[in-house]
Short mmCIF file of C-alpha atoms in Angstrom, two decimals:
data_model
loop_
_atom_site.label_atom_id
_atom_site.label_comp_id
_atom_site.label_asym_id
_atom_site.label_seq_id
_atom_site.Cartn_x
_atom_site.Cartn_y
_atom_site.Cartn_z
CA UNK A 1 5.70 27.37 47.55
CA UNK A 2 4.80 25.14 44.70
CA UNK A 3 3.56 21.91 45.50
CA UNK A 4 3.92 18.74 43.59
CA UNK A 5 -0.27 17.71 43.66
CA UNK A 6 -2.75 19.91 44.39
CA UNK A 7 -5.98 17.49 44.59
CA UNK A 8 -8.53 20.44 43.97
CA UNK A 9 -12.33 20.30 45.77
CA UNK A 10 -12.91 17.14 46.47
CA UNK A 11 -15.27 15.93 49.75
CA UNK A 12 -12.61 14.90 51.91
CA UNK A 13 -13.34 12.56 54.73
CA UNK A 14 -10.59 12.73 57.53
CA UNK A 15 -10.72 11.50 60.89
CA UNK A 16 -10.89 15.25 62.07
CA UNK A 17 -13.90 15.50 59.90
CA UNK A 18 -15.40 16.28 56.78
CA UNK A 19 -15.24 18.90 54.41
CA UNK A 20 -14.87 20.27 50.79
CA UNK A 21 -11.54 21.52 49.79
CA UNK A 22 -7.84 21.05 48.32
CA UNK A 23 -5.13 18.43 49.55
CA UNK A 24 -1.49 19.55 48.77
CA UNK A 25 0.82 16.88 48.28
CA UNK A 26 4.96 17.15 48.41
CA UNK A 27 7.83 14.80 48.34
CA UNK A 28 5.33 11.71 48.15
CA UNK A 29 3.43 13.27 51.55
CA UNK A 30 0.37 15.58 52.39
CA UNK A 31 1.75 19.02 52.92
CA UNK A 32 -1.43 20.93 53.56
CA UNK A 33 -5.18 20.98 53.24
CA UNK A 34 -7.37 23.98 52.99
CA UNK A 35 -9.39 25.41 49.95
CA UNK A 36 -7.39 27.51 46.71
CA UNK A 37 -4.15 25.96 47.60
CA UNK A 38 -1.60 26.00 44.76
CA UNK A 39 0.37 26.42 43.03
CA UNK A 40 1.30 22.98 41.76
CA UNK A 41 3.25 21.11 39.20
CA UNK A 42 0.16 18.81 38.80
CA UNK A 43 -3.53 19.54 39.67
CA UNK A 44 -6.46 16.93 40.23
CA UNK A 45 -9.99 17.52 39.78
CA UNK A 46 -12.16 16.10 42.58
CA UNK A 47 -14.80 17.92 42.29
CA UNK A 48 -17.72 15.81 42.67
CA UNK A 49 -15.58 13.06 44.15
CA UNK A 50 -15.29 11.52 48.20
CA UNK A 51 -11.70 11.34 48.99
CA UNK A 52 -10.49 9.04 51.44
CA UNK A 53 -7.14 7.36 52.72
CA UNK A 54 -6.20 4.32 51.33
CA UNK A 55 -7.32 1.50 53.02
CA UNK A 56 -4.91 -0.20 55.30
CA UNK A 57 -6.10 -4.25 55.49
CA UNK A 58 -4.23 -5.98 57.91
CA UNK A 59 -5.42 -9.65 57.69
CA UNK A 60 -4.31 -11.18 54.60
CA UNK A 61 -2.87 -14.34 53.43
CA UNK A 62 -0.39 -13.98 50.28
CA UNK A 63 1.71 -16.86 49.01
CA UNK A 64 1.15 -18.76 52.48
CA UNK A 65 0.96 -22.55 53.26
CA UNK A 66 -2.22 -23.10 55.09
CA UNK A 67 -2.56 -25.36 58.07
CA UNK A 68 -4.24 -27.72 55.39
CA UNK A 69 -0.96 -27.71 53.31
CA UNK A 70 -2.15 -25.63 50.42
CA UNK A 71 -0.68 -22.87 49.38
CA UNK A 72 -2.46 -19.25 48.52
CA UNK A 73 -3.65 -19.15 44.66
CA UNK A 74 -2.17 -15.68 44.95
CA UNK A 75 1.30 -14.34 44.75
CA UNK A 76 2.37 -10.52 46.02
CA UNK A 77 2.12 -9.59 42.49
CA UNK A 78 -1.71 -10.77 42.18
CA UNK A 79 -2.82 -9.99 45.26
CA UNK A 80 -1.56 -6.80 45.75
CA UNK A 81 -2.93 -5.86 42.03
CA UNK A 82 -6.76 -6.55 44.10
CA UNK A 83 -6.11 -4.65 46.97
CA UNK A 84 -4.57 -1.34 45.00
CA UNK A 85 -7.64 -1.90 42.17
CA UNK A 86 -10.07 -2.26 45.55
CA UNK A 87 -8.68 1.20 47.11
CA UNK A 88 -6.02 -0.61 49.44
CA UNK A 89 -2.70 0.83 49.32
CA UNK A 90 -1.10 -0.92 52.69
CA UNK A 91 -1.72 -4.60 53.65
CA UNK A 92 -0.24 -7.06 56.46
CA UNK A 93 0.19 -10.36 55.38
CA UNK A 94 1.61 -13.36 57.26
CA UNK A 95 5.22 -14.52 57.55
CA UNK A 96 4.62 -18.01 58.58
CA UNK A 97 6.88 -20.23 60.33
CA UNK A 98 7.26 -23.97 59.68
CA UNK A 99 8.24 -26.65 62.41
CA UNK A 100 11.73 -26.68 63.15
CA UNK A 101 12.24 -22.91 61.25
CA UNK A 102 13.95 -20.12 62.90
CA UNK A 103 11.73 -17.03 62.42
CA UNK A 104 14.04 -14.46 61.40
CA UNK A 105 14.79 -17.21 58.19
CA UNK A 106 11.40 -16.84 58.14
CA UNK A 107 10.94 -13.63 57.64
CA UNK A 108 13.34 -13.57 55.53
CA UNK A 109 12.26 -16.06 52.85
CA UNK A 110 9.21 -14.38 53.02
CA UNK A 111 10.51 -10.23 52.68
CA UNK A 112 12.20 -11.60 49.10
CA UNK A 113 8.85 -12.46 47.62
CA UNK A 114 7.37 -9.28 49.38
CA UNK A 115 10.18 -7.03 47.56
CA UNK A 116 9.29 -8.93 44.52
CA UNK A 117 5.85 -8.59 43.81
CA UNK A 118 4.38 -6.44 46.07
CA UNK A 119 2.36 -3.27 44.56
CA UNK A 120 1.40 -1.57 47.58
CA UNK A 121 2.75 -1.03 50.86
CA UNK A 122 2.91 -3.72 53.89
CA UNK A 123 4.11 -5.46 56.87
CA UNK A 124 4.24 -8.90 58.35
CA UNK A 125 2.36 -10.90 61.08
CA UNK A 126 5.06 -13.25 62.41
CA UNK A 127 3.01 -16.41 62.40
CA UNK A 128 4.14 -19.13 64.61
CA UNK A 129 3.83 -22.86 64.69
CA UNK A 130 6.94 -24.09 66.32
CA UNK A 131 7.93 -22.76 69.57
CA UNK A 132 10.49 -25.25 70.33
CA UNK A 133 12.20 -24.05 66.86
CA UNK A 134 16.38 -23.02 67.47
CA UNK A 135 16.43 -18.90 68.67
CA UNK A 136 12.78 -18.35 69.14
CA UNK A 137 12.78 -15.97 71.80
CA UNK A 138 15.69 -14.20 70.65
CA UNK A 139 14.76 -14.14 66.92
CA UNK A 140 11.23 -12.88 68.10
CA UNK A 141 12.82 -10.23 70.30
CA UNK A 142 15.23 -8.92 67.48
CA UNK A 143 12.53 -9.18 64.77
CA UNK A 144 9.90 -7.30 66.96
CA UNK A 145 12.83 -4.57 67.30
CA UNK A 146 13.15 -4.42 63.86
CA UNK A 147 9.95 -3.39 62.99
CA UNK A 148 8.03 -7.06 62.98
CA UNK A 149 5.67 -6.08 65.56
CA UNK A 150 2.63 -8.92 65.94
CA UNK A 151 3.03 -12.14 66.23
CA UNK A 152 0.04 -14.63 65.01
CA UNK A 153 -1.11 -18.11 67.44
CA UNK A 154 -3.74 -20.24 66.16
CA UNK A 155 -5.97 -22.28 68.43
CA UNK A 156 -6.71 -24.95 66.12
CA UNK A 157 -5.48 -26.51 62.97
CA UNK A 158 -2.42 -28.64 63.07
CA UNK A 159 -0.05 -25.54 63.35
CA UNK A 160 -2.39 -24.93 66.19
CA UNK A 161 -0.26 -24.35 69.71
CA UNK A 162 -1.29 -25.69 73.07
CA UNK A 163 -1.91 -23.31 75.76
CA UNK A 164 1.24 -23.51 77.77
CA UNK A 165 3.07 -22.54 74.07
CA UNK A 166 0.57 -19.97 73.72
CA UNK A 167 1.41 -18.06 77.48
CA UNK A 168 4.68 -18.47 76.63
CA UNK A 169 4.06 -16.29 73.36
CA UNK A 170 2.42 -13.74 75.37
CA UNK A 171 5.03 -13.22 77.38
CA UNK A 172 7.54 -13.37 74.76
CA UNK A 173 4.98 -10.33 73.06
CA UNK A 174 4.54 -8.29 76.16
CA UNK A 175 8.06 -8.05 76.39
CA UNK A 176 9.27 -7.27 73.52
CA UNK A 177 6.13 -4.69 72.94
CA UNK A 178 4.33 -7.00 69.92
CA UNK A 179 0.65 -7.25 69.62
CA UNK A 180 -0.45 -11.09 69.88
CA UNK A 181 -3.51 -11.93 67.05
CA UNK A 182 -5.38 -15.00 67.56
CA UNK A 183 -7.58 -17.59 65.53
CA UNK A 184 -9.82 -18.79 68.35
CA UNK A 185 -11.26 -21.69 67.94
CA UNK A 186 -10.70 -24.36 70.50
CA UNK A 187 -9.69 -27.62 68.69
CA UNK A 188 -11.25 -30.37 70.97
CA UNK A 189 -14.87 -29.00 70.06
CA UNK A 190 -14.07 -29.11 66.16
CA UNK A 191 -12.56 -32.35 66.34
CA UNK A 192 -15.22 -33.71 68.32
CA UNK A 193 -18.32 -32.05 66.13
CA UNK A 194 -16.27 -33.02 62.93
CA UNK A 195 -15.92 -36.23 63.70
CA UNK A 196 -19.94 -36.59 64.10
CA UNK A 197 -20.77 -34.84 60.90
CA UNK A 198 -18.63 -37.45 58.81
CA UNK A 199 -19.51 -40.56 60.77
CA UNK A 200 -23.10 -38.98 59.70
CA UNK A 201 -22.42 -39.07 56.10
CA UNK A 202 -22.87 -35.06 56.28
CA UNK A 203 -20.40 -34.12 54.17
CA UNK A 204 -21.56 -31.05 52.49
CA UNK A 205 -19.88 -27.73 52.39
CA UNK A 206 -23.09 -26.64 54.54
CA UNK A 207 -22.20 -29.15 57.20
CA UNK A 208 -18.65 -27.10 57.05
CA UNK A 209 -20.15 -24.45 59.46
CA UNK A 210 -21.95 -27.19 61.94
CA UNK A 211 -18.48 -28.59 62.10
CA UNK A 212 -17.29 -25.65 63.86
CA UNK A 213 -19.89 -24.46 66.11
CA UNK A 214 -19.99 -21.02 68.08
CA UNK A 215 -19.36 -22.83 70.95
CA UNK A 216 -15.96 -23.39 69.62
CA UNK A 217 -14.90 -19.76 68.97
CA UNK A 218 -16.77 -18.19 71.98
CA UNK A 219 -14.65 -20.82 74.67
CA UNK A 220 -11.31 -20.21 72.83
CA UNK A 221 -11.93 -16.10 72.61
CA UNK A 222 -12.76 -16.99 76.56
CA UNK A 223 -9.51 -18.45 77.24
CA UNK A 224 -7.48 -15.91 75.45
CA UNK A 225 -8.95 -12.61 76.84
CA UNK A 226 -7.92 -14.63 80.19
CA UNK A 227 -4.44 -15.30 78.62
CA UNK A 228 -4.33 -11.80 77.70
CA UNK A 229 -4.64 -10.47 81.98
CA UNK A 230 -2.79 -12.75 83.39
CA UNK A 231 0.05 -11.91 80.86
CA UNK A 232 -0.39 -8.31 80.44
CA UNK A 233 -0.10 -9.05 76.58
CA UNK A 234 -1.86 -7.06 74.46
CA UNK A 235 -4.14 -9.38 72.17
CA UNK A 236 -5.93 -8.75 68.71
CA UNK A 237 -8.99 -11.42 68.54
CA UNK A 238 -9.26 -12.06 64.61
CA UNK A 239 -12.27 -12.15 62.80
CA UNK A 240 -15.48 -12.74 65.53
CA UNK A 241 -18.30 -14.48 63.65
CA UNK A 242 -21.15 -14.55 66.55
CA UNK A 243 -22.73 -13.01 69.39
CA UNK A 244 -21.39 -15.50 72.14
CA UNK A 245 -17.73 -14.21 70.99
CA UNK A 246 -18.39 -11.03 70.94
CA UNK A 247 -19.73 -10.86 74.27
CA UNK A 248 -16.84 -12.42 75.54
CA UNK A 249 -14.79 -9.78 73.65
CA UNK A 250 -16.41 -7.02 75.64
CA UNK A 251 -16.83 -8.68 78.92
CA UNK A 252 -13.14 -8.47 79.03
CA UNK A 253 -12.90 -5.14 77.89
CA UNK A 254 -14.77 -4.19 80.23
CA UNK A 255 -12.98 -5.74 83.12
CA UNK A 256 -10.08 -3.34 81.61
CA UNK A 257 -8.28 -6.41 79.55
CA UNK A 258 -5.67 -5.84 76.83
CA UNK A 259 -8.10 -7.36 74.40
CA UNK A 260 -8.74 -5.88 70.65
CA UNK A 261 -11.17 -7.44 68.23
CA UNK A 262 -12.07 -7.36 64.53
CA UNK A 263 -13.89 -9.18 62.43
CA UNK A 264 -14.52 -9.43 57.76
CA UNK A 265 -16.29 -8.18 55.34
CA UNK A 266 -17.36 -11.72 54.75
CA UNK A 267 -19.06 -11.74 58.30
CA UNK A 268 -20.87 -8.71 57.95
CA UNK A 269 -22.72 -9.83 54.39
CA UNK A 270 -22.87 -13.68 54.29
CA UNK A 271 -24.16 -16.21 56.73
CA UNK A 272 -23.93 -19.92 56.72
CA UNK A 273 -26.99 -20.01 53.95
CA UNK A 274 -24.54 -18.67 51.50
CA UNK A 275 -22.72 -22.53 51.80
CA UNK A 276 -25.98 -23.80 51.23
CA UNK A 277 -25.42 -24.37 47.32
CA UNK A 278 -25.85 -27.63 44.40
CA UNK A 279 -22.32 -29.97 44.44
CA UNK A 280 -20.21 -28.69 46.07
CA UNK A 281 -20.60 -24.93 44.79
CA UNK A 282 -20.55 -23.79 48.47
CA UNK A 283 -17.18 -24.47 48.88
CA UNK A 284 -16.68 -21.52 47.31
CA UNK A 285 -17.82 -19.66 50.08
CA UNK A 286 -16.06 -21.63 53.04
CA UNK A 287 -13.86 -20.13 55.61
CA UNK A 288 -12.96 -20.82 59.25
CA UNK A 289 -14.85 -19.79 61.32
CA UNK A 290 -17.50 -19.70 59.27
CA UNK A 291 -20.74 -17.84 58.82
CA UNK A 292 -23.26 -17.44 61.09
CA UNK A 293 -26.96 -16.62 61.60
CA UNK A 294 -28.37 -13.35 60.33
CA UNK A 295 -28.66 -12.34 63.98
CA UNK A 296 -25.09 -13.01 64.52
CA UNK A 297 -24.60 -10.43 61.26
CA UNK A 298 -26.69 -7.80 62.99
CA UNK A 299 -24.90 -8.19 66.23
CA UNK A 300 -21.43 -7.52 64.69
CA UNK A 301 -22.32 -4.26 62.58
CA UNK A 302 -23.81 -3.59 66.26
CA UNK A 303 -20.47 -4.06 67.99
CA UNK A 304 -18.76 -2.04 65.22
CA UNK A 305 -20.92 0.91 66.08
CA UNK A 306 -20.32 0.48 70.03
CA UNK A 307 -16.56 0.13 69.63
CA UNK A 308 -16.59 -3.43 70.85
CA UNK A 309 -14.90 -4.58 67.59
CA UNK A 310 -12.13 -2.42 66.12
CA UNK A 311 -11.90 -2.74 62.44
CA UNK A 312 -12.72 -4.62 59.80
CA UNK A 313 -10.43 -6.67 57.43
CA UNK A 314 -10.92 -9.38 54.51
CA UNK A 315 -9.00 -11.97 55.67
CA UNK A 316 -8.11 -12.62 51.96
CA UNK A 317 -7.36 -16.45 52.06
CA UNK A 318 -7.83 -17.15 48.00
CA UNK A 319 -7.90 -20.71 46.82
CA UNK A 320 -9.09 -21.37 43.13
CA UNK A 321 -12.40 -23.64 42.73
CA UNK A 322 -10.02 -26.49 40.62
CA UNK A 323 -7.76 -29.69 41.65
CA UNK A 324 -4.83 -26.78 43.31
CA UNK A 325 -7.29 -25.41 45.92
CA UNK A 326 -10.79 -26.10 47.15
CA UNK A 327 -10.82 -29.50 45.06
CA UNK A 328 -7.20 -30.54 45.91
CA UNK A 329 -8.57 -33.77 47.62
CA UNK A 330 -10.23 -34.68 44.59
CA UNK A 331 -13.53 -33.93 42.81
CA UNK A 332 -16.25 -34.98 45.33
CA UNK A 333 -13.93 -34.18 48.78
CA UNK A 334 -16.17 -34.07 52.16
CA UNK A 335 -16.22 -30.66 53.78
CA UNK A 336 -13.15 -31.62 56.30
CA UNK A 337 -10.80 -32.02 52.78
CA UNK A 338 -11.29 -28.35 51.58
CA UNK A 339 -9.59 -25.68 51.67
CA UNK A 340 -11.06 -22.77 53.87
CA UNK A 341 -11.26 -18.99 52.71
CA UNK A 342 -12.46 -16.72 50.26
CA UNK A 343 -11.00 -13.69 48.40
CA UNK A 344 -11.40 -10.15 49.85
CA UNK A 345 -8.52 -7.90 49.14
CA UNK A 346 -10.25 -6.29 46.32
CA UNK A 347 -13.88 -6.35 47.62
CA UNK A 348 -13.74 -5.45 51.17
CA UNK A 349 -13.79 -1.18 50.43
CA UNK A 350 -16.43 -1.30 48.11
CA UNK A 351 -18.49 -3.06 49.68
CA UNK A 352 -18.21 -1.37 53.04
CA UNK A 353 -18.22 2.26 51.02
CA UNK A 354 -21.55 1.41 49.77
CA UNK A 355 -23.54 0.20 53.00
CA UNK A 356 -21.76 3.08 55.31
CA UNK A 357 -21.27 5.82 53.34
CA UNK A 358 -23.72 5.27 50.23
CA UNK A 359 -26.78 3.79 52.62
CA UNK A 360 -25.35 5.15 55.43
CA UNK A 361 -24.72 2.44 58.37
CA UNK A 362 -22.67 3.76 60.62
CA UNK A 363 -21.51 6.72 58.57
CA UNK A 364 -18.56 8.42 56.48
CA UNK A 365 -16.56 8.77 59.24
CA UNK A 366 -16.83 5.24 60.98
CA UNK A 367 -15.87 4.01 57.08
CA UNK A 368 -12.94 5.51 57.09
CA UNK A 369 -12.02 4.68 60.77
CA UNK A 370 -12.84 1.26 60.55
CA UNK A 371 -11.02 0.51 57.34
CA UNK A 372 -7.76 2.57 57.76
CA UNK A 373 -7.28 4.88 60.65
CA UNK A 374 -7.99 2.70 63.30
CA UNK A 375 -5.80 -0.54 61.51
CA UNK A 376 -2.72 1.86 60.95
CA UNK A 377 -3.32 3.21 64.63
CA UNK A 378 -3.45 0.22 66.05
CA UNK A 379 -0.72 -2.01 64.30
CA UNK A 380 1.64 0.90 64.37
CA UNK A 381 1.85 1.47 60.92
CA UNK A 382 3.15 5.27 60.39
CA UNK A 383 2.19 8.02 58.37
CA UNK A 384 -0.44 5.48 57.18
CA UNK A 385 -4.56 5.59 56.83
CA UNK A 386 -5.40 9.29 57.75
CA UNK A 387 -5.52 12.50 55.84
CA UNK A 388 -3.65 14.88 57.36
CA UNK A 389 -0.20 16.97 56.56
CA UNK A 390 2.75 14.74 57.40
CA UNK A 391 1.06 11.41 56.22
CA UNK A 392 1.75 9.48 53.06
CA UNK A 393 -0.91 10.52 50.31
CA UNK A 394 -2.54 7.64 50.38
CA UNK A 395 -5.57 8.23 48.85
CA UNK A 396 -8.78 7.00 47.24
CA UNK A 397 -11.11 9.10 44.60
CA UNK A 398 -14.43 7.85 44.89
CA UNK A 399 -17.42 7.87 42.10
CA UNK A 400 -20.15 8.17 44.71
CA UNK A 401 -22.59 7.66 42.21
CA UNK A 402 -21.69 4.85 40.25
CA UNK A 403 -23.02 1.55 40.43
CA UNK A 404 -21.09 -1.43 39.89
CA UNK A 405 -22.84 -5.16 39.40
CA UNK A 406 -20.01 -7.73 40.30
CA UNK A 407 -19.59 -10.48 37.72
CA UNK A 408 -18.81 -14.29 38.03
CA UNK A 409 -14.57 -13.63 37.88
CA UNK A 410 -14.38 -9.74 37.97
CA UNK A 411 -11.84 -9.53 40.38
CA UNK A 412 -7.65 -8.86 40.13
CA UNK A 413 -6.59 -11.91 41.98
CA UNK A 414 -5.94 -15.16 40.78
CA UNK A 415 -8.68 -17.24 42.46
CA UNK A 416 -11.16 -17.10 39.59
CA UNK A 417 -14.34 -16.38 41.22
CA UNK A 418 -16.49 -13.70 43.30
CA UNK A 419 -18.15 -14.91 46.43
CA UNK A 420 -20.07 -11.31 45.24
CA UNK A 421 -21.35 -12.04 42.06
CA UNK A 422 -24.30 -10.40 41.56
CA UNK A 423 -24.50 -8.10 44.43
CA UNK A 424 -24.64 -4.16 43.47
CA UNK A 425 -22.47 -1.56 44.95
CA UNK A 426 -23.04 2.13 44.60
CA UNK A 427 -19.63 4.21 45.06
CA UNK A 428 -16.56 2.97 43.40
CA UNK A 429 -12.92 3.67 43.50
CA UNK A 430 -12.24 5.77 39.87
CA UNK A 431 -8.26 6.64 41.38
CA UNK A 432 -6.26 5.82 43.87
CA UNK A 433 -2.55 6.81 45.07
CA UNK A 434 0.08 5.54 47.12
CA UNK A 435 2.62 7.91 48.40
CA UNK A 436 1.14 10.61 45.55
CA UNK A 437 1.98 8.15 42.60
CA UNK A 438 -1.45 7.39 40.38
CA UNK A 439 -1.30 3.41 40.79
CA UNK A 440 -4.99 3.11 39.66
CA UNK A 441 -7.24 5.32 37.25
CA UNK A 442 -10.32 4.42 35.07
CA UNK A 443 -10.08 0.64 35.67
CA UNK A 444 -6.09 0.55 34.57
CA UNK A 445 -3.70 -0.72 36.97
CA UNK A 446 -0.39 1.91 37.12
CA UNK A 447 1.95 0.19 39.85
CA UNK A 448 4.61 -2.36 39.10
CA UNK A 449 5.34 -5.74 40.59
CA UNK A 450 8.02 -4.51 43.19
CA UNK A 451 6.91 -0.48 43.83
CA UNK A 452 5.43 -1.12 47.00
CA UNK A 453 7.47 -0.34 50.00
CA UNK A 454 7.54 -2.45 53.51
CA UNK A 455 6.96 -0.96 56.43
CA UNK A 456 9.02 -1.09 59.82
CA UNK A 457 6.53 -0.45 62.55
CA UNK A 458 7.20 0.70 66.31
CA UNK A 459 5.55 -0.13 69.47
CA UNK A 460 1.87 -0.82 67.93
CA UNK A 461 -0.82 1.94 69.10
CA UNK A 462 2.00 4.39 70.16
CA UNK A 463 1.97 7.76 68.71
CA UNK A 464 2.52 8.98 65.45
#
């Protein structure tokens, strides 16, 4: 037969392993793999070159109101330009209710600026606020059978939901076979530190990170890996900062729990010195939870490598540095007035490329794992973040020996500055395709507002 792509002898790094040869690519899928396939209509040259999947990030918030009332700087269209010029060609982003919303309108507000902008493929979390909303259950039940298949509680915030709303979610999820993802922190301890801070005139972005302590996370990841038995729901804990969370997270895996965990990029290169800045520069940096201690850094590349924690996303959460993000309280706001996250669509492969596969932490294979297979496995996203025939040819050309210095606003997205700047990476991503198309080469973006594709998921971790 003649194939459409033949991607010729390139190192290919699959989750069966790792070798040097051809990928043969039909009908937008991989068809075959093997050395001197052909012929094909097209041929690649990757000689010289790492191939991986795309990256599949499922944490990200895209044209989302906060629970601080602010929306995203970034729209599908920017955001999704990042994540295909990073080497991500699938993200899940949030669908988030309002009080008194139905989610399926939801949803569906949400899906038309998806099918708008989007460049790459996605899904949606269903993120909940308002329980008590008309059709709940139902419209989580239906959604769930439609393909919507995880549902996202916060903890905290003022979208946060009280426990008995929270149990109630669970069982909603169990039933209607939806993974549950959590923001734990428990509200009472931020509150009560945050309050201290100000009445302490500490109002620094620093004093961001003492306002919500580890004590705060670690006691809410508690509660919910309890939630989590006594329901029988199956429960993603989002992004663990520290070692007392982390521990919790495998004390209850160990007692057989349906508990998951990941945690960010951010996490595993920054701790709380990096708020630490003149002015308010370290706002820049903020996020919730935020940074830790370098130990707390160690520990989590140490629960990547033990399997405690699953995968690794960016929680992109992009605000710009002017009066319509972090400084929408004014000029001088205390810590408690700014908006919390950083962008990481675009950064979170390359920097992960270069400390496991360039310097070698935790290897090829646990790069590729941790930043596609495993996220596609686990959220039920098919044909996604593997390469192997019958999946889409999603697929990343790496420069392994180029060396890229981020600058002060190098990035795709519209937030207008890199928490990164300055830090080197060796290994960058020269091409990437989605579903066989070229949507990146040489620094050019290829893909269209609108080309990406969403993606109805079943039962999340069942079979391909």
């Amino acid at each position: 037969m003649t194939y459409d792509i033949v991607i010729r002898g390139g190192d290919v790094i699959a989750r069966a392993g790792r070798f040097t040869g051809d990928i043969a690519v039909s009908g937008g899928r991989i068809v075959a793999l093997g050395a001197g396939l052909g012929p094909a209509d097209r041929e690649i040259d990757a000689a010289g070159r790492v191939v991986t999947p795309g990256g599949v990030d499922p944490h990200c918030h895209i044209e989302q109101l906060s629970g601080m009332g602010l929306v995203n700087a970034d729209t599908f269209e920017t955001a999704t330009a990042a994540a295909a010029m990073g080497g991500t060609t699938t993200l899940i982003s949030f669908a988030a209710q309002m009080r008194g919303e139905r989610p399926r309108d939801t949803v569906a507000a949400y899906s038309d600026r998806a099918r708008r902008g989007a460049r790459v493929d996605h899904a949606f979390h269903v993120s909940v606020a308002d329980p008590a909303a008309p059709h709940f259950h139902d419209d989580l039940m239906a959604l769930a059978a439609e393909g919507h298949r995880s549902i996202k509680v916060f903890t905290t915030y003022a979208i946060g939901l009280g426990d008995a709303e929270i149990l109630s979610v669970m069982d909603t999820a169990r039933e209607a076979g939806a993974l549950v993802c959590v923001h734990c922190e428990t509200d009472a301890i931020v509150a009560r530190e945050r309050a201290r801070l100000l009445a302490a005139g500490r109002t620094r972005p620093l004093d961001h990170a003492a306002s919500r302590p580890r004590e705060a996370e670690a006691e809410a990841v508690h509660r919910i890996c309890r939630f989590a038995e006594l329901t029988g729901a199956r429960v993603m804990i989002f992004h663990v900062t520290c070692i007392e969370a982390l521990e919790e997270v495998r004390a209850a895996r160990a007692r057989g729990a349906p508990v998951l965990a990941e945690t960010c990029t951010h996490y595993l290169f920054q701790t709380e010195a990096d708020l630490d800045r003149p002015g308010l520069e370290g706002a820049k940096w903020m996020c919730s939870p935020p940074q830790r201690a370098p130990a707390d850094r160690d520990a989590l590349w140490e629960g990547l490598a033990r399997g405690d924690l699953a995968l690794v996303s960016s929680d992109h959460a992009p605000y710009r540095f002017d009066a319509s993000g972090k400084l929408a309280a004014g000029e001088a706001p205390p810590f408690d007035r700014i908006a919390n996250g950083q962008p990481g669509l675009e950064l979170r492969l390359p920097l992960l490329f270069d400390a496991m596969v360039t310097q070698g932490r935790l290897g090829a294979q646990a790069f590729v794992e941790l930043t596609a297979t495993a996220p596609a496995r686990l959220y039920g996203l098919p044909r996604k973040g593997d390469i192997a025939p019958g999946m889409d040819a999603d697929l990343v050309l790496w420069d392994p020996g180029r060396t890229h210095t981020y600058g002060a606003d190098d990035l795709h997205d519209n937030v207008g500055y890199n928490p990164f700047e300055g830090h080197t990476v060796t290994g960058w991503p020269e091409r990437v395709l989605l579903r066989g198309e070229t949507i990146v080469e040489d620094g050019v973006l290829h893909a269209g507002p609108g080309s990406g594709r969403w993606i109805a998921r079943p039962e999340p971790g069942a079979p391909r």
